[in-house]
Coordinates of C-alpha atoms in Angstrom, one line a residue:
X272 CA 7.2 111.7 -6.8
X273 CA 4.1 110.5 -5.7
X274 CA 3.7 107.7 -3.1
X275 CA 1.1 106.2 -5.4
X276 CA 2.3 106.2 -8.7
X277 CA 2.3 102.9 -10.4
X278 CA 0.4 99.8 -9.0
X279 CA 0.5 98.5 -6.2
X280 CA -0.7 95.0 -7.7
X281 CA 2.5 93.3 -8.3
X282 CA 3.8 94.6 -5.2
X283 CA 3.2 91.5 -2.3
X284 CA 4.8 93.1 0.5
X285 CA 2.9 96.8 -0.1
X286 CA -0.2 94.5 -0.6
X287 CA 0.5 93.0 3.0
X288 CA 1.3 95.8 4.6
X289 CA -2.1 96.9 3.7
X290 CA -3.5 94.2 5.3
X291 CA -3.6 91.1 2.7
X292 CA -2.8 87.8 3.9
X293 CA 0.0 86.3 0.7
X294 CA 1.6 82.6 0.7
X295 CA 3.9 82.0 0.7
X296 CA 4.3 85.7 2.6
X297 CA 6.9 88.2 1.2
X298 CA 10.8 89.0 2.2
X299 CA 12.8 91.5 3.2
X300 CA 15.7 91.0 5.8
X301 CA 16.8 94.3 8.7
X302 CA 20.2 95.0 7.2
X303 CA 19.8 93.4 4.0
X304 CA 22.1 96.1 2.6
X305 CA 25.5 95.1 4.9
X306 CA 28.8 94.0 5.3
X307 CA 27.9 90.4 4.7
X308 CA 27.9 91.2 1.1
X309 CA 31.0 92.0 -0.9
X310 CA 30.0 94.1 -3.1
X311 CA 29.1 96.4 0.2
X312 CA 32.6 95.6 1.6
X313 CA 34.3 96.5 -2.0
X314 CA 32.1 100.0 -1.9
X315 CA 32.8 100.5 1.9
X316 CA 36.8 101.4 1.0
X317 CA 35.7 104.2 -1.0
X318 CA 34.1 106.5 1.8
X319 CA 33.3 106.1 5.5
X320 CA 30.0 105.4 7.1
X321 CA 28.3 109.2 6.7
X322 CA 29.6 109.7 3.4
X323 CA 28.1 106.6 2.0
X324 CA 24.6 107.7 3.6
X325 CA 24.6 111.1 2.2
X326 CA 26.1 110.4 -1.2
X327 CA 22.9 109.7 -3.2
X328 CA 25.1 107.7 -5.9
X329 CA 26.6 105.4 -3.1
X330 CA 23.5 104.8 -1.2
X331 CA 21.1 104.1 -3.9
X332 CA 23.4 101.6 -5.5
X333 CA 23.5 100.1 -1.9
X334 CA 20.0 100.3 -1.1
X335 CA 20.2 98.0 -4.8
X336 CA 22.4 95.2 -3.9
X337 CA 19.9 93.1 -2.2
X338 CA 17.7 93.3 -4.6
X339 CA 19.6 92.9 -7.2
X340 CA 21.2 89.1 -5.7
X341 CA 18.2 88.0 -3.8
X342 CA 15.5 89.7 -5.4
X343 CA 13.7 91.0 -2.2
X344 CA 10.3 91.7 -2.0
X345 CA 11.4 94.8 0.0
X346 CA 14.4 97.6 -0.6
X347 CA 15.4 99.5 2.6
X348 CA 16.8 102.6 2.2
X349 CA 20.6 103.0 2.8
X350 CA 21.0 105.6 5.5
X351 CA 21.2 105.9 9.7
X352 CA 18.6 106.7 12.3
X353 CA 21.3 109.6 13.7
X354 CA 21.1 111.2 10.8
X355 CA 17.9 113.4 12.2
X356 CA 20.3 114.8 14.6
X357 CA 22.9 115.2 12.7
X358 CA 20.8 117.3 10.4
X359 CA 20.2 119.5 13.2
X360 CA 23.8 120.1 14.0
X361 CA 24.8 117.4 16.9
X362 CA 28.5 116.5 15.9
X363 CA 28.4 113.0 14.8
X364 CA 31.5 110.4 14.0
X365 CA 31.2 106.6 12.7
X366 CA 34.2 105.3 14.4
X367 CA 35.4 102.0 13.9
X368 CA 34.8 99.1 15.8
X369 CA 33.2 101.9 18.2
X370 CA 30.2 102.9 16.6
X371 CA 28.7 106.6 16.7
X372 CA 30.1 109.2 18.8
X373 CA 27.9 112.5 19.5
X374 CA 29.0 115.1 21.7
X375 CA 25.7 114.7 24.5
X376 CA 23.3 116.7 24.7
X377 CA 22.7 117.1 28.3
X378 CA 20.8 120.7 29.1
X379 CA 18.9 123.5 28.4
X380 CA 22.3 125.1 26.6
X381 CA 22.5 121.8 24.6
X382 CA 19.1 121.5 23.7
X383 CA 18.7 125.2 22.4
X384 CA 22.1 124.7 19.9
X385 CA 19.9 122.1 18.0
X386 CA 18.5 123.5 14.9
X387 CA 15.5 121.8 13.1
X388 CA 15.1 124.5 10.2
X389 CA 18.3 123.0 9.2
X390 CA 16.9 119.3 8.4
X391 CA 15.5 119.6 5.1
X392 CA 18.2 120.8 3.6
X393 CA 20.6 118.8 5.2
X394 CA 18.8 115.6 4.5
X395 CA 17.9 116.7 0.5
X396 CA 20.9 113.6 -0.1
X397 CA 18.4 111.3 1.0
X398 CA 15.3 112.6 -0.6
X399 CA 17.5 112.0 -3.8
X400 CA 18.5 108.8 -3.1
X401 CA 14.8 107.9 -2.8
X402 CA 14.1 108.9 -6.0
X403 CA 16.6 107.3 -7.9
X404 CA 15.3 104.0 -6.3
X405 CA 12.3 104.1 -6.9
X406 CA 13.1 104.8 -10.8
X407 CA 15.5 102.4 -10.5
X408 CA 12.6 99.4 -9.0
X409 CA 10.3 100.8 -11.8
X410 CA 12.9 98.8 -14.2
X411 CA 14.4 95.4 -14.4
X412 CA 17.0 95.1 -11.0
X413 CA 18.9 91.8 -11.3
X414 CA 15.9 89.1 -10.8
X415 CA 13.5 91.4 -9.7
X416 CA 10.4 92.5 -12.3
X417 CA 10.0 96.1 -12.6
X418 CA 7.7 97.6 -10.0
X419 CA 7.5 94.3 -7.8
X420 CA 9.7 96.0 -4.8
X421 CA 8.5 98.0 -1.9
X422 CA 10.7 101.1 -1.0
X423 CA 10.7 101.5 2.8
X424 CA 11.7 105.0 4.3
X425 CA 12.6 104.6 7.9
X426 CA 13.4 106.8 11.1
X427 CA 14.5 105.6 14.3
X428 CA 11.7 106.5 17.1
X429 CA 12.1 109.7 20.0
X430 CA 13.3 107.2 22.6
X431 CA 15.9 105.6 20.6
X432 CA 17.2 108.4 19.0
X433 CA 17.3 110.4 22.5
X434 CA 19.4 107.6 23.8
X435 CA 22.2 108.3 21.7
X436 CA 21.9 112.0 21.7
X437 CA 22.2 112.0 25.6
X438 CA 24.2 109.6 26.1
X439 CA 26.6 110.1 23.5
X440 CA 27.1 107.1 21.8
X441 CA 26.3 103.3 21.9
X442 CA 25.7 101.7 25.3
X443 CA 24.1 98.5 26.9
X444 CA 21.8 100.7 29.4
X445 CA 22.1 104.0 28.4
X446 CA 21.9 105.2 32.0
X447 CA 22.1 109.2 31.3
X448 CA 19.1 109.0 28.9
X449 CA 17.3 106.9 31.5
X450 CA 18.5 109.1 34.2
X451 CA 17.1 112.7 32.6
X452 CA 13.7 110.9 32.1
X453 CA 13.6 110.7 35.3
X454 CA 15.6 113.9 37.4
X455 CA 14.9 116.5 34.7
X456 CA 11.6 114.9 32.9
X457 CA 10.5 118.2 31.6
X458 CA 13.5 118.7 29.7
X459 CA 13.6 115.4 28.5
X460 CA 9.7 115.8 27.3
X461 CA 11.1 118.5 25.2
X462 CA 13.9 116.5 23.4
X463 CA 11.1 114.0 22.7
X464 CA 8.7 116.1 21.6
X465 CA 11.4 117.8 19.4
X466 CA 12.4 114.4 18.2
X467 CA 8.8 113.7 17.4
X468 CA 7.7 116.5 15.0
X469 CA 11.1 116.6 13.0
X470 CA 10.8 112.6 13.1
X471 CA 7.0 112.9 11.3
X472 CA 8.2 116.1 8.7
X473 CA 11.5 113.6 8.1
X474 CA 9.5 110.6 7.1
X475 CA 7.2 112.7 5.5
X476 CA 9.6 113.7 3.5
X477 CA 11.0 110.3 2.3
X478 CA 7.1 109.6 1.3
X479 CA 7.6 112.6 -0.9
X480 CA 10.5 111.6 -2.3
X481 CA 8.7 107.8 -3.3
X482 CA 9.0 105.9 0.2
X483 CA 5.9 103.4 -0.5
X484 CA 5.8 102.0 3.3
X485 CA 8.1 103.6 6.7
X486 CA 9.1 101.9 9.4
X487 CA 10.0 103.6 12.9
X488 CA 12.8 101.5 14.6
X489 CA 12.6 101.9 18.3
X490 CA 15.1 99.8 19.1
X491 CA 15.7 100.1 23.1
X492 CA 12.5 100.8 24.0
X493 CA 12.6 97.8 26.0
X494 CA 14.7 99.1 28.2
X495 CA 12.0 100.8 30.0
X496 CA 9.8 99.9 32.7
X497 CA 5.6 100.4 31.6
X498 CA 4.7 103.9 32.8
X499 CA 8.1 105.1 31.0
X500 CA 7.1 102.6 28.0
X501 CA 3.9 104.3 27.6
X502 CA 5.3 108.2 27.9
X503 CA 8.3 107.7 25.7
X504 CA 7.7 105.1 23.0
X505 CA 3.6 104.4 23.0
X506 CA 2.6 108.8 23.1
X507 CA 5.4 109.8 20.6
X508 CA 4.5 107.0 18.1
X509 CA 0.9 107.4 18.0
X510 CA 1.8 111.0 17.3
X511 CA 3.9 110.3 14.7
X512 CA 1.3 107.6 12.9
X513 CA -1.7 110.0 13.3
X514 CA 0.4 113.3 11.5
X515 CA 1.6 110.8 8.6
X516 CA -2.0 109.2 8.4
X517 CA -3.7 112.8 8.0
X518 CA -1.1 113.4 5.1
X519 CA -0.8 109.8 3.7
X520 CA -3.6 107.2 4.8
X521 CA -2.4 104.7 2.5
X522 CA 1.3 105.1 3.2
X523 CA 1.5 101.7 5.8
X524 CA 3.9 102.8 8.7
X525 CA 5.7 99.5 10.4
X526 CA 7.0 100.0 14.0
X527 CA 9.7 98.1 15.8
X528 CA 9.3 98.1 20.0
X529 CA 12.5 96.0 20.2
X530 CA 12.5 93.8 23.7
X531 CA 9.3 95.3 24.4
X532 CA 8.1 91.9 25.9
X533 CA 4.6 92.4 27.7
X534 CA 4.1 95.5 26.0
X535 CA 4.2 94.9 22.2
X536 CA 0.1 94.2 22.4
X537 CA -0.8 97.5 24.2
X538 CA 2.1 99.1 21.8
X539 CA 0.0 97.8 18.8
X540 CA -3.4 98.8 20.1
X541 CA -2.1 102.2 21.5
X542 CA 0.4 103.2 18.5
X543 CA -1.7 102.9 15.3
X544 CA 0.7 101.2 13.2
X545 CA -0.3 99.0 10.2
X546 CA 2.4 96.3 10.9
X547 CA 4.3 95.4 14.2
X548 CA 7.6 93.8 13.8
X549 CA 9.0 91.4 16.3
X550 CA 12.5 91.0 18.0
X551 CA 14.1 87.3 18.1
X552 CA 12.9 86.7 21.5
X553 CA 9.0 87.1 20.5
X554 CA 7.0 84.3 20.2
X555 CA 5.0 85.0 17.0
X556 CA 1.9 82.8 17.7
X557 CA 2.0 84.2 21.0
X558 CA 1.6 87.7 19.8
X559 CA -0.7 86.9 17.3
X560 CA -3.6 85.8 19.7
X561 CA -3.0 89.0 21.9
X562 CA -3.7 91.4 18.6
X563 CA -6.4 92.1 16.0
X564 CA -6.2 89.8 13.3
X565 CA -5.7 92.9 10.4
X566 CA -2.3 93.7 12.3
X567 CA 0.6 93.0 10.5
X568 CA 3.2 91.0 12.0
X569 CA 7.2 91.1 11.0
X570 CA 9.6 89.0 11.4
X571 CA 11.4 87.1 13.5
X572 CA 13.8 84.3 12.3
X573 CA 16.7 84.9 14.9
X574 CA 20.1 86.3 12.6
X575 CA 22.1 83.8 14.4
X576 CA 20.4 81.0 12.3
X577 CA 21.1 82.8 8.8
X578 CA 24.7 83.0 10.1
X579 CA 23.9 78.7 11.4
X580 CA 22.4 77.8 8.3
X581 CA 21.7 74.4 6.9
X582 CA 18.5 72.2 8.4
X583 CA 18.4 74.5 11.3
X584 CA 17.9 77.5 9.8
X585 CA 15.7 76.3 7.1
X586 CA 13.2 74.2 10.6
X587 CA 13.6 77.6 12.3
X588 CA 12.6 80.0 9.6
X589 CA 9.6 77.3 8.0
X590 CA 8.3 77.2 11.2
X591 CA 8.0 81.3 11.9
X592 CA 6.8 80.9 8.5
X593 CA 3.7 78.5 9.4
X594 CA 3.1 80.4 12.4
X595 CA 1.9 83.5 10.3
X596 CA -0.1 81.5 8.3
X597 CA -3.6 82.9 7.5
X598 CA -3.1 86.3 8.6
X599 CA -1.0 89.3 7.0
X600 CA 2.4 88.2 7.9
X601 CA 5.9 89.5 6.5
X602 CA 8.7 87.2 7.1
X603 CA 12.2 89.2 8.1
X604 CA 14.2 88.3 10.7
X605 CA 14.0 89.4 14.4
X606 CA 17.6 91.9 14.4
X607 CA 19.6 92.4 11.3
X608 CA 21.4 90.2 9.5
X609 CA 25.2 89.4 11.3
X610 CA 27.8 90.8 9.3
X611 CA 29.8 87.3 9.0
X612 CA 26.8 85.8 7.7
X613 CA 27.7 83.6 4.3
X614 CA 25.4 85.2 1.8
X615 CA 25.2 81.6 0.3
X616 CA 22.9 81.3 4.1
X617 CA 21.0 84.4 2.8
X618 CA 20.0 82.5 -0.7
X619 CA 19.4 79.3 0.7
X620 CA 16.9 80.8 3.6
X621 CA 14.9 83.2 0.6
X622 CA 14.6 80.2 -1.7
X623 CA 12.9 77.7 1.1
X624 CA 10.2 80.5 2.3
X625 CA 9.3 81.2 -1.5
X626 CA 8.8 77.5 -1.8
X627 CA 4.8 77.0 -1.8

């Protein structure tokens, strides 16, 4: 499928992620497809975690749900960032209230068992699952017009995606990733680099299969101090941007340097991306005087006032809201959305930002 069949002129948030300014400015929440809704829950006793991702029929209907109760001007696609290792044969378990488990990849040995020739066919699930939603937003879906939504592919970023490969799992620090960078740096330059070609033909891929817009979730690059910053997170992603931009220069990629603090501007001067999304703790206006004025800014509305709700969340999110005013701004919040979040919060919170 073509990443520009149709028009795009219905579509707000593909329209802003090209660089149009829109008011009120378009939705889409991280994690909009979750456990805070039940019909999520209800489909989450049928198959764990992996299955669900790589079950075309479970994830598009998934990847629906939000847009069929809230009418999002945005659908995610249901799937993992682990996935891209997975597809080149790390183990990989969803274990409750754990998280993932991988078995680390920690040398040479490790490194060499890792096979990329195996992604594409490993991964042909999720091409399908992008084509049956994109079909799928080319009709009516609940409240939402036919071809109104944005389909967003997405990959997690080299540093991220290293972090659980080496270390194994979820962690605060992630101390043996951080430790290879810096006792065995030319091994770890080849796990990124690895991680940075498959992650461009993966993403590539999901533009293929009808991903309209991609977003690169780097979510502990902040964890790094600036010389490591620019190696691991700023290189990788401008490589990434520049090999989908000589294949697709109107496919907007979005990229997510989570707790990157001081560094988001060089990030969004060095990187290349079309829009910049920003963690809770970013101050929008802030950022917004630190970077060119056609850079797209995401976010930030802090999850923990969807889960509040009421007068604060509505003053919180109207206020992000008016802080990207007269520039190309996508409201979405600054993490994903809690999983004990009332999805009454969720309705309340999209019907006050689409009020002119």
């Amino acid at each position: 499928m073509s990443s520009t069949q149709g028009t795009d002129e219905n579509r707000r948030l593909l329209r802003t992620l090209k660089g149009e300014t829109m008011w009120p400015p378009p939705i889409w929440l991280m994690r909009q497809a979750g456990r805070f809704l039940p019909e999520f829950r209800a489909l989450r006793e049928k198959a764990d975690f992996l299955t669900r991702c790589m079950t075309p029929d479970l994830a598009t209907e998934i990847t629906l749900q939000p847009i069929r109760r809230f009418a999002m001007d945005g659908a995610i696609l249901f799937s993992d960032i682990l996935i891209l290792p997975w597809a080149m044969g790390q183990s990989l378990q969803f274990i409750d209230k754990r998280g993932p488990v991988l078995e680390p990849i920690r040398s040479e040995a490790d490194l060499a068992r890792l096979d990329p020739a195996r992604i594409e066919e490993r991964t042909a699930p999720v091409a399908e699952t992008l084509r049956r939603v994109r079909k799928a937003l080319g009709e009516q879906v609940g409240a939402a017009a036919p071809d109104t939504v944005t389909l967003i592919g997405f990959a997690g970023a080299p540093f991220t995606v290293s972090c659980y490969m080496v270390d194994g799992g979820s962690s605060k620090e992630f101390a043996q990733t951080r430790l290879m960078a810096f006792r065995e740096p030319a091994l770890f330059d080849r796990l990124i680099n690895l991680l940075m070609e498959t992650t461009a033909s993966m993403l590539a891929d999901q533009i293929e299969a009808g991903a309209q817009a991609v977003m690169l979730f780097d979510s502990w690059s902040g964890l790094l101090p600036p010389h490591e910053f620019r190696r691991h997170v700023i290189n990788p992603t401008r490589q990434i941007v520049q090999s989908l931009k000589s294949r697709y220069p109107d496919v907007p990629v979005i990229g997510f340097p989570r707790l990157a603090g001081v560094m988001a501007p060089e990030y969004a001067r060095e990187t290349g991306v079309d829009a910049m999304a920003l963690d809770t703790g970013a101050d929008l206006t802030t950022i917004a005087s630190q970077v060119r004025s056609d850079l797209v800014l995401q976010g930030n509305l802090d999850p923990v006032a969807v889960l509040a709700g009421g007068k604060a969340m509505i003053r919180e999110a109207l206020a992000i809201r008016e802080a990207g005013k007269g520039r190309p701004h996508v409201f979405n919040l600054g993490h994903g959305v809690l999983p004990e979040t009332p999805t009454e919060h969720v309705g309340e919170l999209i019907a006050a930002l689409r009020t002119v």
